[in-house]
Tab-separated table of C-alpha atoms in Angstrom:
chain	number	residue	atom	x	y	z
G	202	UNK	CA	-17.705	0.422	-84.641
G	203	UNK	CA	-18.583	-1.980	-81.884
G	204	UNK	CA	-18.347	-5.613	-80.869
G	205	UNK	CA	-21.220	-8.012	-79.142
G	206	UNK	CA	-20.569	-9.710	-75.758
G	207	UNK	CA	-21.197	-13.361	-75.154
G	208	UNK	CA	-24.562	-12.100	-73.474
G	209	UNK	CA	-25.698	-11.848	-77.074
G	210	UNK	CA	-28.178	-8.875	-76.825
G	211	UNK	CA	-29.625	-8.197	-79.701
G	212	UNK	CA	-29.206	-4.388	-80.427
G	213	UNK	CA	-25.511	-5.407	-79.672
G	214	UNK	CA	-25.663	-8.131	-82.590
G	215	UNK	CA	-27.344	-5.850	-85.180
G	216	UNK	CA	-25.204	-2.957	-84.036
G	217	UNK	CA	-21.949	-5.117	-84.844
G	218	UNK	CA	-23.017	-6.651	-87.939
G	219	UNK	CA	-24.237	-3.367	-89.215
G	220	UNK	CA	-20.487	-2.688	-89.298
G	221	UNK	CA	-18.957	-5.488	-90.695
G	222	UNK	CA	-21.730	-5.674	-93.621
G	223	UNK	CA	-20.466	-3.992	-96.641
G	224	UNK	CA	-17.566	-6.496	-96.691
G	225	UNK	CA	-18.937	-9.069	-95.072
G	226	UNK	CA	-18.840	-11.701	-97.961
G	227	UNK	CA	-15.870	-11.138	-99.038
G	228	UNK	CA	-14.367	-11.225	-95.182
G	229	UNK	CA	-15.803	-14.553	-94.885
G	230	UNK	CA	-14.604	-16.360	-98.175
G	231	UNK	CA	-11.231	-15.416	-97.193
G	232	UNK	CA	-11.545	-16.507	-93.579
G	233	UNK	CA	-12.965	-19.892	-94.492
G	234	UNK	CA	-10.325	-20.098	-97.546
G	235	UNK	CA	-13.501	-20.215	-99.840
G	236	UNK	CA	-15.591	-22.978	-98.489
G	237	UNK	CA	-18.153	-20.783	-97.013
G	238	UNK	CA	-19.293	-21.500	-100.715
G	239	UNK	CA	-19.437	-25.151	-100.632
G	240	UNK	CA	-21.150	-24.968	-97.450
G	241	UNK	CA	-24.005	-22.833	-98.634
G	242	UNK	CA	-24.852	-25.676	-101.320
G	243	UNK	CA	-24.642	-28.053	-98.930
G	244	UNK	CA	-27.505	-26.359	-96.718
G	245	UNK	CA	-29.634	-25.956	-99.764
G	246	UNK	CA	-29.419	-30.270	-100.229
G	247	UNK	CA	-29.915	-30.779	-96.939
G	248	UNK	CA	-33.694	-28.766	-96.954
G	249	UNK	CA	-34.053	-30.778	-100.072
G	250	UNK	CA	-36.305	-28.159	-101.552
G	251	UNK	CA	-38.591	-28.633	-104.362
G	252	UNK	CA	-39.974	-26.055	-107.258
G	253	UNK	CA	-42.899	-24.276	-105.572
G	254	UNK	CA	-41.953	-24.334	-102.432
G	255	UNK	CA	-41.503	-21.360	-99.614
G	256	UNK	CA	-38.454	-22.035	-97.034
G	257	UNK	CA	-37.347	-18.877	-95.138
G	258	UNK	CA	-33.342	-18.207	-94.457
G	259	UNK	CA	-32.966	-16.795	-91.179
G	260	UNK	CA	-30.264	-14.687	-90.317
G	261	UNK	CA	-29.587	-13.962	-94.016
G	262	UNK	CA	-26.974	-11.069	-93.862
G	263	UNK	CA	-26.877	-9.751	-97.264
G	264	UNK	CA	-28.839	-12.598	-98.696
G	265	UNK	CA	-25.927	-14.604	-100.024
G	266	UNK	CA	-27.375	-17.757	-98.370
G	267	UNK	CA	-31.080	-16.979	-99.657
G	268	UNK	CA	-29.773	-16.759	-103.568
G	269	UNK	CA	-28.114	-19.971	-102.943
G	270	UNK	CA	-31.652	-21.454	-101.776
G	271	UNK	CA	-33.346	-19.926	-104.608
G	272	UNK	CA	-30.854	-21.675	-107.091
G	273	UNK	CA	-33.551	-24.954	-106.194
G	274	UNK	CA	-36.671	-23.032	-107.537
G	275	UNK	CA	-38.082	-23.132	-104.132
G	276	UNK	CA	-39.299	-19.119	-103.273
G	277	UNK	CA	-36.647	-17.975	-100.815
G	278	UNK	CA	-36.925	-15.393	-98.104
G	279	UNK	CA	-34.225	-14.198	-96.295
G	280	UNK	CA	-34.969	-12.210	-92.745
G	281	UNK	CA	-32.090	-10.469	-90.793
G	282	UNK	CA	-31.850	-8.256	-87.254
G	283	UNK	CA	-29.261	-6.134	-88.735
G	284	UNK	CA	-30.623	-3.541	-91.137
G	285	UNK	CA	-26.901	-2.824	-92.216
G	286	UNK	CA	-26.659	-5.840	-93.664
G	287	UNK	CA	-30.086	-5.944	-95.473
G	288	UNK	CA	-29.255	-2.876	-96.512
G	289	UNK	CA	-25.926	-3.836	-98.354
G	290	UNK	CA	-27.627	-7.271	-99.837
G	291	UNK	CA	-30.114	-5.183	-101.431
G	292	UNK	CA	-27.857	-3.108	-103.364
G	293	UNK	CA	-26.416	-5.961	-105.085
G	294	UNK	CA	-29.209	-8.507	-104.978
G	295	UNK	CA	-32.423	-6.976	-106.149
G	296	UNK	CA	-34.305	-9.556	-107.017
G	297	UNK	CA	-33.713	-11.902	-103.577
G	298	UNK	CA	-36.751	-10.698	-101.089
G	299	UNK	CA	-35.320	-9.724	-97.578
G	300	UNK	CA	-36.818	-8.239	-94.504
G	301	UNK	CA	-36.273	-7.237	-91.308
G	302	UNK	CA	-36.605	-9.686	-88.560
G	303	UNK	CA	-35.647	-10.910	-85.103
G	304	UNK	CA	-35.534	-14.888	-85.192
G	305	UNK	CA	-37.202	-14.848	-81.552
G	306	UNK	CA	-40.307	-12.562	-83.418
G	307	UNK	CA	-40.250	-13.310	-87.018
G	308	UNK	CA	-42.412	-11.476	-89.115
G	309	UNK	CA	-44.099	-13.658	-90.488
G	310	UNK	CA	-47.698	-16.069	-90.065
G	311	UNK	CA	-47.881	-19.620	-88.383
G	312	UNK	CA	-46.819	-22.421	-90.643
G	313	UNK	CA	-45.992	-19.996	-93.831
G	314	UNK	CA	-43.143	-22.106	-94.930
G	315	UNK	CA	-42.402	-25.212	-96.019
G	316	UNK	CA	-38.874	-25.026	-94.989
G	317	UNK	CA	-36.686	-22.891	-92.633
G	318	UNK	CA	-32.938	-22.646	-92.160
G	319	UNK	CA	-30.439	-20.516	-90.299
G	320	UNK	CA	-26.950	-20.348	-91.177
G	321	UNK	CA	-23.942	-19.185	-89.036
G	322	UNK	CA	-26.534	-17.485	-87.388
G	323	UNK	CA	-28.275	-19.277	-84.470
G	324	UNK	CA	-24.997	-18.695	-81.718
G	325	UNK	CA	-25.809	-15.309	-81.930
G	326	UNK	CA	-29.172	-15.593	-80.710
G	327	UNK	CA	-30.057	-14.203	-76.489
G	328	UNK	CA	-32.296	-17.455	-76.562
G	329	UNK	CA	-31.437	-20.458	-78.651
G	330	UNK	CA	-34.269	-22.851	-77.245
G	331	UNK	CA	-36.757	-19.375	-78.192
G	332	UNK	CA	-35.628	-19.352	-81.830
G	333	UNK	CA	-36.268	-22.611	-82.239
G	334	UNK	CA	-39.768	-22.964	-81.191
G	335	UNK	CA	-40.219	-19.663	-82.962
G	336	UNK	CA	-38.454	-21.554	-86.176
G	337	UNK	CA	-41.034	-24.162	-85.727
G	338	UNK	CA	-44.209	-21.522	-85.824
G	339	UNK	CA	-43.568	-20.386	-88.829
G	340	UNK	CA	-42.815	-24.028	-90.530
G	341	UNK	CA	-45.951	-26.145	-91.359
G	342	UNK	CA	-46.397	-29.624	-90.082
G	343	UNK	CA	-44.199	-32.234	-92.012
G	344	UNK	CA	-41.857	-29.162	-92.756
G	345	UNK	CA	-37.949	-29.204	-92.595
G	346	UNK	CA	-35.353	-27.549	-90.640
G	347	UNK	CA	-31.686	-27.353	-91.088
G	348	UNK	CA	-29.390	-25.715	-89.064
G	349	UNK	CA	-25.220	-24.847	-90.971
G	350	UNK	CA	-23.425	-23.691	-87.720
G	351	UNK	CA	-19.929	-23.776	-86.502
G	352	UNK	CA	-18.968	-26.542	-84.360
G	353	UNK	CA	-16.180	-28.850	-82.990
G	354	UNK	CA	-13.551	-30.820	-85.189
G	355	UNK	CA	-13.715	-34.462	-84.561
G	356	UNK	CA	-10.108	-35.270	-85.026
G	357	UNK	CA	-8.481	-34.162	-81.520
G	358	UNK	CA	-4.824	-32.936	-83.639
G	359	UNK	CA	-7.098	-31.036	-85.863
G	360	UNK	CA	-9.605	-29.215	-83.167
G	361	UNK	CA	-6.688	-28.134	-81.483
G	362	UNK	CA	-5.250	-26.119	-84.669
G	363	UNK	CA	-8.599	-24.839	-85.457
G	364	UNK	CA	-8.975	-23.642	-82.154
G	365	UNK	CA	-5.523	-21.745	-82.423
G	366	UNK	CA	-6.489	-20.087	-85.255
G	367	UNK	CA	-10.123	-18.769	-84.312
G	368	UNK	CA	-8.226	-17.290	-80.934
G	369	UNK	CA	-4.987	-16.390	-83.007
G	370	UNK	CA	-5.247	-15.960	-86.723
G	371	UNK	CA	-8.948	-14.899	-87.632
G	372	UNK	CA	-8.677	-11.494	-85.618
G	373	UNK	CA	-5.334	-10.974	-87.442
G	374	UNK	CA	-6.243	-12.171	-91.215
G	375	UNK	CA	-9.567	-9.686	-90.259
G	376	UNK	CA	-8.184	-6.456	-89.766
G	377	UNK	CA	-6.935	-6.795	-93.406
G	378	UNK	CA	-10.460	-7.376	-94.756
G	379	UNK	CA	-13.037	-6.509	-92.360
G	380	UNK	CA	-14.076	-2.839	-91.483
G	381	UNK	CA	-14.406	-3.931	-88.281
G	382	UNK	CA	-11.592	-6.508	-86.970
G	383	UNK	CA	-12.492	-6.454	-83.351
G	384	UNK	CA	-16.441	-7.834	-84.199
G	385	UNK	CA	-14.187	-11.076	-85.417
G	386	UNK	CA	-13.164	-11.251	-81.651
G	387	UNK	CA	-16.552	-11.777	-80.493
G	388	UNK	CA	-17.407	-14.126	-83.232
G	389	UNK	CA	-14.038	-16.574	-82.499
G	390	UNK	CA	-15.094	-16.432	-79.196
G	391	UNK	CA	-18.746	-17.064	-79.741
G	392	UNK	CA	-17.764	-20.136	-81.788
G	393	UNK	CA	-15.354	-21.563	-79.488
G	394	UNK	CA	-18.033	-21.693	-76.737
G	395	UNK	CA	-20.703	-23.214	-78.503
G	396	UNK	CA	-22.379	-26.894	-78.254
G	397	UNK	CA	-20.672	-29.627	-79.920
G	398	UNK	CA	-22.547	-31.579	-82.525
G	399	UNK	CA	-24.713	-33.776	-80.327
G	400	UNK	CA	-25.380	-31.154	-77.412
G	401	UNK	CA	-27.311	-28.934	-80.124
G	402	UNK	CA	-28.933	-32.139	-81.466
G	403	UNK	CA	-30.064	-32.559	-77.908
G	404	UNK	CA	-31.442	-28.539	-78.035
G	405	UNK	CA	-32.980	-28.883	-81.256
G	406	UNK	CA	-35.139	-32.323	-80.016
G	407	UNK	CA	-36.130	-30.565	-76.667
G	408	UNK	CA	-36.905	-27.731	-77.797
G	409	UNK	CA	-39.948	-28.055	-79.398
G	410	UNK	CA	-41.827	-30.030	-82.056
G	411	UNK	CA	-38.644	-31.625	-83.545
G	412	UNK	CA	-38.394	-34.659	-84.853
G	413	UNK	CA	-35.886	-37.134	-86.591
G	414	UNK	CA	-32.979	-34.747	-85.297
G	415	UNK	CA	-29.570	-35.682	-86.978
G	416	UNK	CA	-26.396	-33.771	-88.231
G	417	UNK	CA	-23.701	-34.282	-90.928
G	418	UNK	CA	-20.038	-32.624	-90.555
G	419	UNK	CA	-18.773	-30.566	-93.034
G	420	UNK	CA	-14.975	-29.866	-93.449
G	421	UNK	CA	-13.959	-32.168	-90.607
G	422	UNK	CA	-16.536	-30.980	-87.932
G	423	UNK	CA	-15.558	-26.905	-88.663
G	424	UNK	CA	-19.069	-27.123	-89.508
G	425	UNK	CA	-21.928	-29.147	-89.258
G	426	UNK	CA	-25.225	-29.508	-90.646
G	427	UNK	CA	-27.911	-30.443	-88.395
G	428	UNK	CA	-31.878	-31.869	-89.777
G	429	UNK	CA	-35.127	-31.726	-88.265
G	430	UNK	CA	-38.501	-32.479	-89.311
G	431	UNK	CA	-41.642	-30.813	-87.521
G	432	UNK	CA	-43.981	-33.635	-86.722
């Protein structure tokens, strides 16, 4: 088993997640004390998807996310570094598509979607300004991007409790669940130094052809949703 560093390289990612990934849903419903669910439906309102339409999850795992997306009729994709996890999603979701991809070199044609959207994923990333623009390739013009990624509580009392328990309490409640505790090192520690709310807002408008940038908090600012529109 192995953990990433905060350098983020990618063989390190996939390595890691390739061995949390046969309980990795169930590892994080009971870390987020079930929400994770709540805040997969909110992702799929945010793209506002329509019958018809392509969007393409990014950093899918086991394709959890991308069944959620393809609850709105839209065709969902879901693309993933870590073939572990594809690997495990495929065994118990058949009918979702998924496929092997780096977000910085996605497999896939210029403006093939409609919508794209990475969850819980984009912190892991060497080069978060790369994805991005590379998100933006493979979205046509007019097309939507939302971002569901861990971020800062806004009530000061509050952060400072979540923050104990990311440093404190995930690693413990992990080894209970996960098949590999010490990858939920890296991730507390991955979360607790990323962007607040409006410095990725800022990294989402520069980094590319992003437009109308704006976020909603879910859960008190544990997560938050952030929109874009390629213009």
């Amino acid at each position: 088993m192995t953990r990433a560093d905060l350098d983020k390289q990618p063989h390190e990612v996939a390595e890691m997640f390739d061995g949390v990934a046969e309980r990795y849903d169930l590892t994080n419903t009971v870390l987020s004390f079930g929400q994770d669910r709540g805040w997969r439906r909110a992702t799929r309102a945010a793209l506002g998807l329509r019958p018809g339409e392509r969007v393409l999850d990014v950093g899918a795992g086991t394709g959890v996310s991308t069944a959620e997306l393809g609850r709105s009729g839209a065709f969902a994709v879901g693309a993933d570094l870590s073939t572990g996890m594809l690997q495990a999603g495929r065994r118990v979701r058949r009918d979702v598509p998924l496929v092997a991809g780096d977000a910085l070199r996605l497999p896939f044609a210029d403006e093939a979607f409609d919508a794209v959207t990475i969850s819980f994923a984009l912190r892991n990333v060497v080069d978060t300004g790369a994805a991005l623009r590379e998100l933006a390739r493979v979205t046509r013009r007019g097309g939507r991007l939302v971002v569901c990624e861990f971020s800062s509580p806004t009530n000061a009392a509050f952060r400072t409790v979540y923050m104990s328990y990311l440093m404190r309490s995930l690693p413990a409640v992990a080894r209970g669940v996960s098949s590999n505790p010490d990858a939920y090192v890296y991730l507390a520690e991955s979360i607790r130094a990323w962007p607040d709310q409006g410095e990725l807002a800022s990294r989402i408008a520069g980094s590319g052809p992003w437009d109308r940038v704006a976020w909603r908090n879910l859960s008190g600012g544990i997560v938050a949703l952030h929109r874009a529109t390629k213009c």
